Amino acid sequence: MHHEHRGAGSRTVTVFVFPGVRLLDVTGPVEVFTTANEFGGRYRVEIVSQDGAEVITSAGTRLGADLSVDDLTEPSDILVIPGGPEWETVIKDDALLDVVRRLSDQANCTASVCTGAFLLAAAGLLDRRRATTHWRHTRELALRFPSVRVDPDAIFVRDGRMMTSAGVTAGIDLSLALVEDHHGAEVARAVAKDMVVFMQRPGGQSQFSVRSLAPHTRQEMLRGVLDAVAENPGANHTLSAMARRAGVSVRHMTRLFHEEVGTTPARYVEDIRLEAAQAMLETGDDPMSVVARRTGFGSSESLRRAFVRRLGVTPGAYRTSFRTTGVGAKDPASARVSS
């Protein structure tokens, strides 16, 4: 079954599946791209297996394929390589690795999910590139493939036309970033809201991503500044520090933010820090002082003031609202956090 948007300007997303693939590594990206079509996206999604046959996922679920590798008639705009718990066996399959190389050579962008990074590395596609994978396996990736520059903290990494993502739901973050690149931040945010992605993040995930807020900009220098804020919200991101990092004047940096981002530098930094704090509260049990320090608010009181001012709830009330699905919630504040 094809999930598609036909017509000029549409992009083809090819998801390669194999026996033992993790189901969510496949369905997460598929949901992002197909949901994007509801908000103006233009994606045609194909599920491809080596021989065109269905595969049995690691969950025991049968997953049908639209095409075999040999049936592909045109290059893919995006190739998605999911992972699976039996990746150690999969990377010894030379025929499968040949298929991965062949598909990647024909794709504009190759993106792995979770342990799919091991398939890319074993195929030689990550040599001398930055990459990441599930936090539980980053050390193993670095040891097995020393030519790969492993970033253990990132939710996803883009290096040239190769993208790799961390564990489980990080494939959703990566896919949202691609939707933003193609169709803008508004469409990506609409997809994220529709999928309620923060509610789906597992509690054990130590990283968090705020890249969905980072707007597309034509200015490479400014993009570097925006990425630095998103990747480490707790660092020093005063206006003067950002200007120094970019090698421009404070006045020029302020003007760039106004023209390219549509807000002030201070507001942008607070937006990023606020989402980072929300993610930590949704998925972890760190004390408020730790959340405040790691996300750049400094103190619990500063964190509390920002939450009350921007969200209308305290950080404690926000955390409580994400401990359940909200069924039977009596606190009226919980109705406001999703708005």
Short mmCIF file of N, CA, C and O in Angstrom, two decimals, residues 14 16-17 46-53 65-76 95 98-100 102-103 106:
data_model
loop_
_atom_site.label_atom_id
_atom_site.label_comp_id
_atom_site.label_asym_id
_atom_site.label_seq_id
_atom_site.Cartn_x
_atom_site.Cartn_y
_atom_site.Cartn_z
N THR A 14 11.48 6.57 0.84
CA THR A 14 11.61 5.12 0.76
C THR A 14 12.05 4.59 2.12
O THR A 14 13.10 5.00 2.64
N PHE A 16 13.23 1.33 4.01
CA PHE A 16 13.73 -0.03 3.78
C PHE A 16 13.48 -0.89 5.02
O PHE A 16 13.89 -0.53 6.12
N VAL A 17 12.80 -2.02 4.84
CA VAL A 17 12.50 -2.90 5.97
C VAL A 17 13.14 -4.27 5.75
O VAL A 17 13.39 -4.68 4.62
N GLU A 46 7.00 4.97 0.41
CA GLU A 46 7.04 3.59 -0.07
C GLU A 46 7.76 2.72 0.96
O GLU A 46 8.80 3.11 1.47
N ILE A 47 7.17 1.56 1.24
CA ILE A 47 7.84 0.57 2.08
C ILE A 47 8.49 -0.45 1.16
O ILE A 47 7.81 -1.06 0.33
N VAL A 48 9.79 -0.63 1.29
CA VAL A 48 10.54 -1.48 0.36
C VAL A 48 11.28 -2.55 1.14
O VAL A 48 11.94 -2.25 2.14
N SER A 49 11.16 -3.80 0.70
CA SER A 49 11.97 -4.88 1.28
C SER A 49 12.88 -5.44 0.20
O SER A 49 12.73 -5.13 -0.99
N GLN A 50 13.83 -6.25 0.62
CA GLN A 50 14.85 -6.74 -0.31
C GLN A 50 14.22 -7.45 -1.50
O GLN A 50 14.59 -7.21 -2.65
N ASP A 51 13.22 -8.31 -1.24
CA ASP A 51 12.61 -9.08 -2.33
C ASP A 51 11.14 -8.73 -2.56
O ASP A 51 10.45 -9.39 -3.33
N GLY A 52 10.64 -7.72 -1.87
CA GLY A 52 9.24 -7.32 -2.04
C GLY A 52 8.28 -8.06 -1.14
O GLY A 52 7.08 -7.76 -1.14
N ALA A 53 8.79 -9.01 -0.36
CA ALA A 53 7.92 -9.80 0.51
C ALA A 53 7.71 -9.08 1.84
O ALA A 53 8.49 -8.20 2.23
N ALA A 65 5.27 -4.96 2.30
CA ALA A 65 6.12 -4.08 1.49
C ALA A 65 5.39 -3.71 0.22
O ALA A 65 4.62 -4.50 -0.33
N ASP A 66 5.61 -2.48 -0.25
CA ASP A 66 5.01 -2.03 -1.50
C ASP A 66 5.80 -2.54 -2.70
O ASP A 66 5.22 -2.86 -3.75
N LEU A 67 7.12 -2.61 -2.53
CA LEU A 67 8.00 -2.91 -3.66
C LEU A 67 9.20 -3.71 -3.19
O LEU A 67 9.54 -3.71 -2.01
N SER A 68 9.85 -4.37 -4.14
CA SER A 68 11.17 -4.92 -3.90
C SER A 68 12.19 -3.87 -4.29
O SER A 68 11.87 -2.89 -4.97
N VAL A 69 13.42 -4.06 -3.87
CA VAL A 69 14.48 -3.11 -4.23
C VAL A 69 14.60 -3.00 -5.74
O VAL A 69 14.78 -1.91 -6.29
N ASP A 70 14.50 -4.13 -6.44
CA ASP A 70 14.64 -4.12 -7.90
C ASP A 70 13.48 -3.44 -8.60
O ASP A 70 13.59 -3.05 -9.77
N ASP A 71 12.35 -3.28 -7.90
CA ASP A 71 11.18 -2.63 -8.50
C ASP A 71 11.27 -1.10 -8.48
O ASP A 71 10.48 -0.43 -9.14
N LEU A 72 12.21 -0.57 -7.69
CA LEU A 72 12.33 0.90 -7.63
C LEU A 72 12.76 1.44 -8.98
O LEU A 72 13.75 0.98 -9.57
N THR A 73 12.03 2.41 -9.46
CA THR A 73 12.30 2.94 -10.81
C THR A 73 12.91 4.33 -10.81
O THR A 73 13.33 4.81 -11.85
N GLU A 74 12.95 4.96 -9.65
CA GLU A 74 13.51 6.31 -9.59
C GLU A 74 14.21 6.53 -8.25
O GLU A 74 13.91 5.85 -7.26
N PRO A 75 15.15 7.46 -8.20
CA PRO A 75 15.86 7.73 -6.94
C PRO A 75 14.89 8.25 -5.88
O PRO A 75 13.86 8.85 -6.19
N SER A 76 15.26 8.03 -4.62
CA SER A 76 14.45 8.52 -3.51
C SER A 76 14.95 9.90 -3.08
O SER A 76 16.15 10.17 -3.12
N ALA A 95 24.79 -9.15 1.73
CA ALA A 95 23.83 -8.84 0.66
C ALA A 95 22.93 -7.68 1.08
O ALA A 95 22.63 -6.79 0.28
N ASP A 98 24.84 -4.47 0.93
CA ASP A 98 24.96 -4.02 -0.47
C ASP A 98 23.71 -3.28 -0.91
O ASP A 98 23.78 -2.28 -1.63
N VAL A 99 22.54 -3.77 -0.46
CA VAL A 99 21.28 -3.10 -0.79
C VAL A 99 21.23 -1.71 -0.16
O VAL A 99 20.82 -0.74 -0.79
N VAL A 100 21.67 -1.62 1.11
CA VAL A 100 21.68 -0.32 1.79
C VAL A 100 22.57 0.66 1.04
O VAL A 100 22.19 1.83 0.81
N ARG A 102 23.42 0.58 -2.14
CA ARG A 102 22.79 0.86 -3.44
C ARG A 102 21.65 1.87 -3.30
O ARG A 102 21.55 2.83 -4.06
N LEU A 103 20.80 1.66 -2.30
CA LEU A 103 19.68 2.58 -2.08
C LEU A 103 20.18 3.96 -1.69
O LEU A 103 19.65 4.98 -2.15
N GLN A 106 21.49 6.15 -4.46
CA GLN A 106 20.44 6.68 -5.33
C GLN A 106 19.54 7.68 -4.62
O GLN A 106 18.59 8.19 -5.23
#
